[in-house]
Amino acid sequence: MSIPTAPPSGFRDFLPQACAARSKAIETISRVYRSFGFSPISTSAVEDLAVLTGKGGGENEKLIFKILKRGDKLEAAKAAGELADLGLRFDLTLPLARFYTKHGSQLPHPFKAFQIGPVWRAERAQKGRYREFIQCDADILGSESPLCEVEVIQAILTAFEALGVTELTVHLNDRRLLYALLDKAGVPEDKRGTACLLLDKLDKADPGEIWAEMAAQLGADPAQRLKSSLSPDSAGLKEAAPDIFATLEGIRGDLSELIGTSAKVQISPSLVRGFDYYTGPVFEFRHPKLSGSLGGGGRYDRLTEKFGGQSVPACGASIGFERLMLLLEESGALAAAGPFACVTVFSEELRDHALEAAARLRAAGFDADVYPGTGKLKAQFKYADMRGAKVALVIGPDEAAAGNVKVKDLMTGQESLETLDTLVARHIER
Ligand code: AMP
């Protein structure tokens, strides 16, 4: 049987251009998160299954990539019991809650953290939905203030803006507001879960079908009352849970002032978010060119308790990096540049000159790539072209003797003879 050379479904390889674009976007997001006072943290990719299960991860718990026990323990487990003891993290929030419970005493209080890294979910793969994908999370632990929601959302919107992504809508809600609306509509408590699951599908499936299913599950009247109470301008919205509505309005108002017209913020009472660990406001970032969400988050005040720690108020959000990259690829905003120079190697005898020229360029702050080997200059120029370099340098016997380099501008094809110093000075001036 031949060995597959494509990665498994839902996993991807990235060519150098794509890697460069991804690194650039990650640098931008990190810079923005830092500018808001979030400190970088890093948690392990693999967690004990006890960390990942039973902590409010919702449907994602069913999508955990589990890791088999190893060696004798696996043999013993085959006879009886659970074969796996570890799993790949499916989000960055549960690992953060574990991390904070373990290390909180060494951290500032409140603590503002950011983490950018891969997570894994055994989903059915499709465009924009992968089994391995990067999330970029920013969280504030240790504060109940709605200022946290404002800061986290503003940080994420600022990161999007820095990457040239506009036209975003932030949808805000609070499960407690939704539950109050369900109560008012006459939906019994034991049907809340069903109603929420259906509401969560409203923007992913045909709304007509969802409401028909809602009527079948809840009864025609409660379903109809629920539908009319969910409109953002329904009067019943404010009355259903006045305090919660006021908090959401406060967050919305602060954000609208801070971000001006660069994004829209609206209260969307049907927003559910799949995680059960949320205890307060939840939010989602949507873009007209994407069917799913571009990011989301919320308040999860009791999560650290589940790790045996104290109850610590917390709020955070995640940028779905892969969907962001889909948007950026479409707009061509992140075309990656190659190195400044490719230095050709004229011959074995002259390779020291090539190495030295590259070292001097690097010391002056320019990326320089030495052709790895010797060979026909034509092949070396082709390599320089494929690398997207600005210039190719040749140091043959005449140039070496005179202390010059031959510079080929790879955009125009023009050649010039000059010293490295003048080449550097010419490009620094630009
Ligand atoms: P969640 O952790 O489910 O709230 O997701 C946060 C963000 O991650 C979403 O808004 C998506 O942009 C992104 N995301 C979630 N699942 C996937 C996936 N399977 N593939 C790519 N991105 C995803």
Tab-separated table of C-alpha atoms and ligand atoms in Angstrom:
chain	number	residue	atom	x	y	z
A	1	MET	CA	0.000	0.000	0.000
A	2	SER	CA	1.414	3.402	-0.891
A	3	ILE	CA	1.915	5.944	1.883
A	4	PRO	CA	-0.389	8.981	1.493
A	5	THR	CA	1.525	12.211	0.927
A	6	ALA	CA	-1.433	14.501	1.676
A	7	PRO	CA	-2.136	15.203	5.351
A	8	PRO	CA	-5.256	13.554	6.855
A	9	SER	CA	-8.629	15.192	6.206
A	10	GLY	CA	-9.006	18.464	8.120
A	11	PHE	CA	-5.229	18.847	8.584
A	12	ARG	CA	-3.142	20.986	6.272
A	13	ASP	CA	0.404	21.677	5.088
A	14	PHE	CA	1.432	25.266	4.426
A	15	LEU	CA	3.895	26.350	1.741
A	16	PRO	CA	6.454	29.066	2.578
A	17	GLN	CA	4.339	31.944	1.197
A	18	ALA	CA	1.354	30.877	3.303
A	19	CYS	CA	3.551	30.395	6.377
A	20	ALA	CA	4.999	33.874	5.932
A	21	ALA	CA	1.503	35.377	5.633
A	22	ARG	CA	0.296	33.459	8.699
A	23	SER	CA	3.311	34.548	10.771
A	24	LYS	CA	2.756	38.145	9.747
A	25	ALA	CA	-0.901	38.011	10.828
A	26	ILE	CA	0.023	36.341	14.129
A	27	GLU	CA	2.635	39.045	14.768
A	28	THR	CA	0.035	41.751	14.149
A	29	ILE	CA	-2.508	40.146	16.477
A	30	SER	CA	0.159	39.621	19.180
A	31	ARG	CA	1.275	43.242	18.875
A	32	VAL	CA	-2.304	44.495	19.307
A	33	TYR	CA	-2.992	42.167	22.262
A	34	ARG	CA	0.257	43.370	23.909
A	35	SER	CA	-0.744	46.975	23.314
A	36	PHE	CA	-3.890	46.319	25.402
A	37	GLY	CA	-1.779	44.936	28.276
A	38	PHE	CA	-2.333	41.211	27.682
A	39	SER	CA	0.706	39.022	28.507
A	40	PRO	CA	1.583	36.000	26.399
A	41	ILE	CA	1.184	32.555	27.923
A	42	SER	CA	1.600	29.096	26.499
A	43	THR	CA	-0.129	25.923	27.656
A	44	SER	CA	0.427	22.318	26.636
A	45	ALA	CA	-1.246	20.909	23.525
A	46	VAL	CA	-2.075	17.690	25.359
A	47	GLU	CA	-4.230	17.711	28.465
A	48	ASP	CA	-5.407	15.063	30.887
A	49	LEU	CA	-8.879	13.969	29.771
A	50	ALA	CA	-10.158	15.092	33.182
A	51	VAL	CA	-9.290	18.683	32.154
A	52	LEU	CA	-11.178	18.435	28.871
A	53	THR	CA	-14.318	16.600	29.933
A	54	GLY	CA	-17.187	17.625	32.162
A	55	LYS	CA	-16.089	21.272	32.229
A	56	GLY	CA	-18.743	22.824	30.013
A	57	GLY	CA	-17.125	22.338	26.614
A	58	GLY	CA	-20.547	21.416	25.194
A	59	GLU	CA	-20.642	19.529	21.911
A	60	ASN	CA	-16.854	19.924	21.557
A	61	GLU	CA	-16.318	17.248	24.187
A	62	LYS	CA	-17.591	14.761	21.635
A	63	LEU	CA	-14.904	15.940	19.203
A	64	ILE	CA	-11.833	15.322	21.371
A	65	PHE	CA	-8.888	13.579	19.743
A	66	LYS	CA	-8.094	11.118	22.482
A	67	ILE	CA	-4.638	9.675	23.047
A	68	LEU	CA	-4.329	5.985	23.846
A	69	LYS	CA	-2.657	4.915	27.032
A	70	ARG	CA	0.794	3.627	26.343
A	71	GLY	CA	2.720	0.383	26.917
A	72	ASP	CA	1.589	-1.877	29.762
A	73	LYS	CA	-1.161	0.519	30.781
A	74	LEU	CA	-2.732	0.128	27.351
A	75	GLU	CA	-2.516	-3.651	27.592
A	76	ALA	CA	-4.188	-3.537	30.995
A	77	ALA	CA	-6.848	-1.122	29.767
A	78	LYS	CA	-7.696	-3.352	26.802
A	79	ALA	CA	-9.123	-5.887	29.215
A	80	ALA	CA	-11.282	-3.335	30.999
A	81	GLY	CA	-11.808	0.373	31.157
A	82	GLU	CA	-11.018	3.502	29.194
A	83	LEU	CA	-8.308	3.098	26.565
A	84	ALA	CA	-7.347	6.772	26.549
A	85	ASP	CA	-6.103	9.011	29.338
A	86	LEU	CA	-5.019	12.164	27.469
A	87	GLY	CA	-6.475	14.328	24.711
A	88	LEU	CA	-5.612	17.242	22.422
A	89	ARG	CA	-7.073	20.536	23.641
A	90	PHE	CA	-10.167	21.646	21.688
A	91	ASP	CA	-10.064	25.256	22.839
A	92	LEU	CA	-7.719	27.539	24.787
A	93	THR	CA	-10.161	28.462	27.562
A	94	LEU	CA	-10.199	25.201	29.518
A	95	PRO	CA	-6.366	25.019	29.447
A	96	LEU	CA	-6.258	28.647	30.633
A	97	ALA	CA	-8.563	27.881	33.568
A	98	ARG	CA	-6.349	24.907	34.515
A	99	PHE	CA	-3.203	27.050	34.077
A	100	TYR	CA	-4.621	29.823	36.278
A	101	THR	CA	-5.676	27.397	38.994
A	102	LYS	CA	-2.131	25.992	39.009
A	103	HIS	CA	-0.100	29.212	38.653
A	104	GLY	CA	-2.478	31.971	39.819
A	105	SER	CA	-0.457	32.726	42.952
A	106	GLN	CA	2.520	33.785	40.780
A	107	LEU	CA	0.458	35.994	38.513
A	108	PRO	CA	-0.740	39.592	38.802
A	109	HIS	CA	-4.301	40.052	39.944
A	110	PRO	CA	-6.377	40.629	37.844
A	111	PHE	CA	-4.521	38.780	35.105
A	112	LYS	CA	-4.710	39.641	31.409
A	113	ALA	CA	-3.441	36.787	29.236
A	114	PHE	CA	-3.218	36.015	25.569
A	115	GLN	CA	-2.459	32.739	23.889
A	116	ILE	CA	-2.192	31.948	20.191
A	117	GLY	CA	-1.923	28.310	19.224
A	118	PRO	CA	-3.453	25.303	17.554
A	119	VAL	CA	-6.486	23.426	18.850
A	120	TRP	CA	-7.940	20.185	17.525
A	121	ARG	CA	-11.516	19.049	16.976
A	122	ALA	CA	-12.588	15.858	15.190
A	123	GLU	CA	-15.063	17.756	13.011
A	124	ARG	CA	-16.276	16.904	9.547
A	125	ALA	CA	-13.826	19.002	7.539
A	126	GLN	CA	-14.957	21.594	4.990
A	127	LYS	CA	-13.852	25.056	3.855
A	128	GLY	CA	-13.280	27.176	6.954
A	129	ARG	CA	-13.824	24.170	9.233
A	130	TYR	CA	-10.743	22.104	9.951
A	131	ARG	CA	-9.609	19.508	12.459
A	132	GLU	CA	-6.486	21.468	13.355
A	133	PHE	CA	-6.845	25.227	13.537
A	134	ILE	CA	-5.331	28.184	15.310
A	135	GLN	CA	-7.179	30.289	17.840
A	136	CYS	CA	-5.990	33.645	19.184
A	137	ASP	CA	-7.418	34.170	22.663
A	138	ALA	CA	-7.369	37.194	24.961
A	139	ASP	CA	-8.742	36.816	28.482
A	140	ILE	CA	-9.041	38.753	31.725
A	141	LEU	CA	-9.239	36.749	34.948
A	142	GLY	CA	-10.085	38.180	38.337
A	143	SER	CA	-12.499	40.981	37.517
A	144	GLU	CA	-16.275	41.156	37.377
A	145	SER	CA	-16.333	44.530	35.690
A	146	PRO	CA	-18.029	44.796	32.266
A	147	LEU	CA	-14.951	46.834	31.365
A	148	CYS	CA	-13.376	43.395	30.709
A	149	GLU	CA	-15.928	42.653	28.005
A	150	VAL	CA	-15.314	46.089	26.507
A	151	GLU	CA	-11.511	45.639	26.514
A	152	VAL	CA	-11.530	42.100	25.157
A	153	ILE	CA	-13.932	42.962	22.338
A	154	GLN	CA	-12.104	46.191	21.545
A	155	ALA	CA	-8.743	44.368	21.439
A	156	ILE	CA	-10.130	41.872	18.953
A	157	LEU	CA	-11.734	44.549	16.787
A	158	THR	CA	-8.454	46.496	16.824
A	159	ALA	CA	-6.560	43.390	15.707
A	160	PHE	CA	-9.019	42.888	12.847
A	161	GLU	CA	-8.670	46.527	11.873
A	162	ALA	CA	-4.857	46.336	11.945
A	163	LEU	CA	-5.163	43.502	9.434
A	164	GLY	CA	-7.495	45.519	7.235
A	165	VAL	CA	-10.649	43.548	8.110
A	166	THR	CA	-13.629	45.841	8.535
A	167	GLU	CA	-17.414	45.525	8.149
A	168	LEU	CA	-17.636	43.395	11.284
A	169	THR	CA	-20.701	42.995	13.414
A	170	VAL	CA	-20.374	42.102	17.081
A	171	HIS	CA	-23.407	40.184	18.338
A	172	LEU	CA	-23.907	40.467	22.085
A	173	ASN	CA	-26.137	38.374	24.311
A	174	ASP	CA	-26.409	36.793	27.739
A	175	ARG	CA	-27.793	33.293	28.300
A	176	ARG	CA	-29.757	34.650	31.273
A	177	LEU	CA	-31.547	37.086	28.965
A	178	LEU	CA	-32.299	34.240	26.603
A	179	TYR	CA	-33.583	32.028	29.442
A	180	ALA	CA	-35.822	34.887	30.655
A	181	LEU	CA	-37.252	35.165	27.132
A	182	LEU	CA	-37.797	31.406	26.990
A	183	ASP	CA	-39.638	31.582	30.328
A	184	LYS	CA	-41.785	34.459	29.125
A	185	ALA	CA	-42.634	32.588	25.946
A	186	GLY	CA	-43.816	29.661	28.085
A	187	VAL	CA	-41.011	27.249	27.202
A	188	PRO	CA	-40.643	24.767	30.083
A	189	GLU	CA	-37.214	24.507	31.728
A	190	ASP	CA	-36.635	20.976	30.493
A	191	LYS	CA	-37.008	22.216	26.888
A	192	ARG	CA	-34.444	25.030	27.247
A	193	GLY	CA	-31.617	22.857	25.956
A	194	THR	CA	-33.621	21.841	22.881
A	195	ALA	CA	-34.617	25.446	22.203
A	196	CYS	CA	-31.005	26.663	22.570
A	197	LEU	CA	-29.674	23.946	20.268
A	198	LEU	CA	-32.182	24.986	17.602
A	199	LEU	CA	-31.496	28.712	18.089
A	200	ASP	CA	-27.771	28.023	17.716
A	201	LYS	CA	-28.493	26.589	14.257
A	202	LEU	CA	-30.536	29.609	13.101
A	203	ASP	CA	-27.655	31.217	11.216
A	204	LYS	CA	-26.298	27.910	9.891
A	205	ALA	CA	-29.476	26.354	8.470
A	206	ASP	CA	-32.737	27.429	6.838
A	207	PRO	CA	-34.522	29.589	9.485
A	208	GLY	CA	-37.957	28.464	8.177
A	209	GLU	CA	-37.077	24.848	8.909
A	210	ILE	CA	-35.643	25.709	12.317
A	211	TRP	CA	-38.811	27.523	13.385
A	212	ALA	CA	-40.957	24.640	12.100
A	213	GLU	CA	-38.858	22.252	14.197
A	214	MET	CA	-39.146	24.660	17.144
A	215	ALA	CA	-42.955	24.575	16.865
A	216	ALA	CA	-42.868	20.778	16.702
A	217	GLN	CA	-40.646	20.544	19.807
A	218	LEU	CA	-42.051	23.358	21.980
A	219	GLY	CA	-45.608	23.747	20.704
A	220	ALA	CA	-46.821	26.317	18.162
A	221	ASP	CA	-47.687	29.102	20.629
A	222	PRO	CA	-44.484	29.160	22.690
A	223	ALA	CA	-42.456	28.961	19.464
A	224	GLN	CA	-44.348	31.906	17.968
A	225	ARG	CA	-44.020	33.996	21.164
A	226	LEU	CA	-40.319	33.214	21.296
A	227	LYS	CA	-39.815	34.196	17.668
A	228	SER	CA	-41.402	37.631	18.125
A	229	SER	CA	-39.605	38.310	21.416
A	230	LEU	CA	-36.222	37.654	19.768
A	231	SER	CA	-36.326	40.586	17.403
A	232	PRO	CA	-33.650	43.094	18.568
A	233	ASP	CA	-36.206	45.917	18.812
A	234	SER	CA	-38.830	43.918	20.702
A	235	ALA	CA	-40.063	45.824	23.758
A	236	GLY	CA	-40.188	42.586	25.753
A	237	LEU	CA	-36.429	42.231	25.508
A	238	LYS	CA	-35.654	44.943	28.030
A	239	GLU	CA	-38.464	43.862	30.381
A	240	ALA	CA	-37.465	40.193	30.385
A	241	ALA	CA	-34.256	40.793	32.372
A	242	PRO	CA	-33.750	44.550	32.964
A	243	ASP	CA	-30.366	44.364	34.783
A	244	ILE	CA	-28.806	42.036	32.272
A	245	PHE	CA	-30.160	44.065	29.391
A	246	ALA	CA	-28.710	47.218	30.980
A	247	THR	CA	-25.248	45.603	31.276
A	248	LEU	CA	-25.337	44.571	27.628
A	249	GLU	CA	-26.518	48.044	26.635
A	250	GLY	CA	-23.620	49.523	28.659
A	251	ILE	CA	-21.071	47.326	26.875
A	252	ARG	CA	-22.630	48.140	23.526
A	253	GLY	CA	-22.634	51.873	24.273
A	254	ASP	CA	-18.984	51.946	25.446
A	255	LEU	CA	-17.855	49.997	22.405
A	256	SER	CA	-19.818	52.117	19.975
A	257	GLU	CA	-18.099	55.209	21.352
A	258	LEU	CA	-14.643	53.622	21.253
A	259	ILE	CA	-14.758	52.052	17.843
A	260	GLY	CA	-16.874	54.594	16.001
A	261	THR	CA	-18.180	53.286	12.739
A	262	SER	CA	-15.475	50.686	12.087
A	263	ALA	CA	-17.756	47.898	13.380
A	264	LYS	CA	-21.375	47.464	14.395
A	265	VAL	CA	-22.321	46.205	17.837
A	266	GLN	CA	-25.808	44.845	18.392
A	267	ILE	CA	-27.710	42.889	21.009
A	268	SER	CA	-28.751	39.565	19.450
A	269	PRO	CA	-30.966	37.701	21.912
A	270	SER	CA	-30.890	34.464	19.895
A	271	LEU	CA	-27.084	34.127	20.138
A	272	VAL	CA	-26.373	30.937	22.102
A	273	ARG	CA	-22.664	29.968	21.768
A	274	GLY	CA	-22.116	26.269	22.262
A	275	PHE	CA	-20.135	26.276	25.507
A	276	ASP	CA	-21.896	25.626	28.806
A	277	TYR	CA	-19.101	27.269	30.810
A	278	TYR	CA	-20.399	30.763	29.970
A	279	THR	CA	-22.138	32.473	32.875
A	280	GLY	CA	-22.804	36.027	31.631
A	281	PRO	CA	-22.444	38.094	28.474
A	282	VAL	CA	-21.444	36.184	25.333
A	283	PHE	CA	-20.438	37.620	22.000
A	284	GLU	CA	-19.605	36.652	18.467
A	285	PHE	CA	-17.831	38.444	15.601
A	286	ARG	CA	-19.367	38.030	12.169
A	287	HIS	CA	-18.397	39.209	8.722
A	288	PRO	CA	-20.694	39.452	5.669
A	289	LYS	CA	-18.324	37.320	3.582
A	290	LEU	CA	-18.312	34.381	6.015
A	291	SER	CA	-21.163	32.049	6.876
A	292	GLY	CA	-19.865	31.041	10.330
A	293	SER	CA	-18.358	33.315	12.943
A	294	LEU	CA	-14.929	34.927	12.818
A	295	GLY	CA	-14.522	34.709	16.561
A	296	GLY	CA	-16.409	34.627	19.789
A	297	GLY	CA	-16.233	34.632	23.535
A	298	GLY	CA	-17.930	35.474	26.767
A	299	ARG	CA	-17.832	35.535	30.546
A	300	TYR	CA	-17.087	32.280	32.364
A	301	ASP	CA	-17.023	33.202	36.036
A	302	ARG	CA	-17.087	29.763	37.598
A	303	LEU	CA	-14.732	27.758	35.433
A	304	THR	CA	-11.689	27.761	37.746
A	305	GLU	CA	-13.892	26.295	40.490
A	306	LYS	CA	-14.218	23.174	38.362
A	307	PHE	CA	-10.448	22.717	38.617
A	308	GLY	CA	-10.583	22.775	42.391
A	309	GLY	CA	-9.572	26.433	42.589
A	310	GLN	CA	-11.453	29.421	43.925
A	311	SER	CA	-14.216	30.895	41.861
A	312	VAL	CA	-12.516	33.567	39.743
A	313	PRO	CA	-14.518	35.893	37.510
A	314	ALA	CA	-13.249	35.680	33.951
A	315	CYS	CA	-14.015	36.876	30.473
A	316	GLY	CA	-12.304	36.178	27.169
A	317	ALA	CA	-12.618	35.808	23.454
A	318	SER	CA	-11.039	34.035	20.559
A	319	ILE	CA	-10.225	34.991	17.003
A	320	GLY	CA	-10.790	32.065	14.637
A	321	PHE	CA	-7.512	32.484	12.803
A	322	GLU	CA	-8.258	30.203	9.831
A	323	ARG	CA	-11.384	32.103	8.847
A	324	LEU	CA	-9.495	35.351	9.234
A	325	MET	CA	-6.847	33.981	6.840
A	326	LEU	CA	-9.560	33.034	4.329
A	327	LEU	CA	-10.699	36.666	4.326
A	328	LEU	CA	-7.150	37.985	4.038
A	329	GLU	CA	-6.261	35.583	1.228
A	330	GLU	CA	-9.264	36.785	-0.717
A	331	SER	CA	-8.239	40.398	-0.320
A	332	GLY	CA	-4.560	39.638	-1.104
A	333	ALA	CA	-3.634	41.798	1.880
A	334	LEU	CA	-0.861	39.570	3.125
A	335	ALA	CA	1.238	38.846	0.032
A	336	ALA	CA	4.562	37.851	1.520
A	337	ALA	CA	7.834	39.356	0.333
A	338	GLY	CA	10.961	37.264	-0.280
A	339	PRO	CA	14.412	38.154	1.065
A	340	PHE	CA	16.120	41.365	-0.006
A	341	ALA	CA	19.004	39.562	-1.712
A	342	CYS	CA	19.939	36.170	-3.032
A	343	VAL	CA	23.720	35.892	-3.146
A	344	THR	CA	24.880	33.541	-5.865
A	345	VAL	CA	27.990	31.411	-5.410
A	346	PHE	CA	30.221	31.837	-8.438
A	347	SER	CA	32.566	28.933	-7.645
A	348	GLU	CA	33.883	26.885	-4.739
A	349	GLU	CA	36.946	29.181	-4.580
A	350	LEU	CA	34.795	32.293	-4.298
A	351	ARG	CA	32.179	30.988	-1.872
A	352	ASP	CA	33.846	32.837	1.035
A	353	HIS	CA	33.078	36.093	-0.767
A	354	ALA	CA	29.424	35.106	-1.094
A	355	LEU	CA	29.184	34.136	2.562
A	356	GLU	CA	30.861	37.346	3.653
A	357	ALA	CA	28.629	39.536	1.476
A	358	ALA	CA	25.522	37.845	2.929
A	359	ALA	CA	26.827	38.276	6.487
A	360	ARG	CA	27.451	41.998	5.869
A	361	LEU	CA	23.972	42.473	4.434
A	362	ARG	CA	22.385	40.696	7.423
A	363	ALA	CA	24.426	42.825	9.823
A	364	ALA	CA	23.056	45.913	8.038
A	365	GLY	CA	19.486	44.635	8.611
A	366	PHE	CA	18.708	43.038	5.229
A	367	ASP	CA	17.573	39.435	4.722
A	368	ALA	CA	20.129	37.682	2.525
A	369	ASP	CA	19.925	34.137	1.211
A	370	VAL	CA	23.107	32.439	-0.026
A	371	TYR	CA	22.489	29.919	-2.810
A	372	PRO	CA	23.058	26.583	-1.090
A	373	GLY	CA	25.765	25.149	-3.331
A	374	THR	CA	27.350	26.114	-6.613
A	375	GLY	CA	25.889	25.621	-10.044
A	376	LYS	CA	25.072	27.401	-13.261
A	377	LEU	CA	24.320	31.072	-12.652
A	378	LYS	CA	21.116	30.664	-14.691
A	379	ALA	CA	19.797	28.134	-12.169
A	380	GLN	CA	20.867	30.391	-9.308
A	381	PHE	CA	19.014	33.362	-10.829
A	382	LYS	CA	15.929	31.193	-11.258
A	383	TYR	CA	16.154	30.267	-7.590
A	384	ALA	CA	16.437	33.961	-6.662
A	385	ASP	CA	13.333	34.685	-8.753
A	386	MET	CA	11.346	31.908	-7.110
A	387	ARG	CA	12.350	33.199	-3.704
A	388	GLY	CA	10.876	36.578	-4.623
A	389	ALA	CA	14.175	38.347	-3.864
A	390	LYS	CA	14.603	41.996	-4.869
A	391	VAL	CA	18.175	41.596	-6.078
A	392	ALA	CA	20.597	38.813	-6.971
A	393	LEU	CA	24.298	39.405	-6.301
A	394	VAL	CA	27.200	37.919	-8.238
A	395	ILE	CA	30.762	38.007	-6.984
A	396	GLY	CA	32.963	36.544	-9.723
A	397	PRO	CA	36.788	36.799	-9.935
A	398	ASP	CA	36.713	40.382	-11.358
A	399	GLU	CA	34.274	41.654	-8.720
A	400	ALA	CA	36.210	39.913	-5.930
A	401	ALA	CA	39.479	41.454	-7.091
A	402	ALA	CA	37.977	44.958	-7.304
A	403	GLY	CA	35.929	44.723	-4.053
A	404	ASN	CA	32.643	45.047	-5.928
A	405	VAL	CA	29.429	43.100	-6.350
A	406	LYS	CA	27.351	42.752	-9.484
A	407	VAL	CA	23.748	43.565	-8.582
A	408	LYS	CA	20.886	42.296	-10.725
A	409	ASP	CA	17.559	43.962	-9.994
A	410	LEU	CA	15.130	41.091	-10.358
A	411	MET	CA	12.141	43.355	-11.086
A	412	THR	CA	13.715	45.312	-13.951
A	413	GLY	CA	16.534	42.954	-14.986
A	414	GLN	CA	18.985	45.893	-14.814
A	415	GLU	CA	22.529	45.166	-13.690
A	416	SER	CA	24.967	47.450	-11.889
A	417	LEU	CA	28.449	47.161	-10.448
A	418	GLU	CA	28.953	48.697	-7.028
A	419	THR	CA	30.361	48.114	-3.560
A	420	LEU	CA	28.223	46.468	-0.918
A	421	ASP	CA	28.316	49.705	1.071
A	422	THR	CA	26.714	51.705	-1.728
A	423	LEU	CA	24.114	48.984	-2.291
A	424	VAL	CA	23.212	49.075	1.409
A	425	ALA	CA	23.172	52.887	1.514
A	426	ARG	CA	20.983	53.043	-1.596
A	427	HIS	CA	18.371	50.735	-0.081
A	428	ILE	CA	18.505	52.158	3.435
A	429	GLU	CA	17.728	55.566	1.952
A	430	ARG	CA	14.554	54.176	0.398
B	1	AMP	P1	-15.334	28.468	19.421
B	1	AMP	O1	-14.144	28.063	20.224
B	1	AMP	O2	-16.128	27.285	18.925
B	1	AMP	O3	-16.132	29.554	20.028
B	1	AMP	O4	-14.745	29.092	18.093
B	1	AMP	C1	-14.086	30.317	18.062
B	1	AMP	C2	-13.714	30.604	16.640
B	1	AMP	O5	-12.844	29.592	16.156
B	1	AMP	C3	-14.907	30.544	15.695
B	1	AMP	O6	-15.511	31.789	15.631
B	1	AMP	C4	-14.294	30.146	14.397
B	1	AMP	O7	-13.839	31.287	13.698
B	1	AMP	C5	-13.118	29.331	14.799
B	1	AMP	N1	-13.393	27.890	14.614
B	1	AMP	C6	-14.189	27.092	15.358
B	1	AMP	N2	-14.176	25.840	14.887
B	1	AMP	C7	-13.351	25.846	13.816
B	1	AMP	C8	-12.898	24.849	12.894
B	1	AMP	N3	-13.285	23.584	12.982
B	1	AMP	N4	-12.042	25.217	11.917
B	1	AMP	C9	-11.613	26.494	11.819
B	1	AMP	N5	-11.984	27.472	12.655
B	1	AMP	C10	-12.840	27.155	13.637
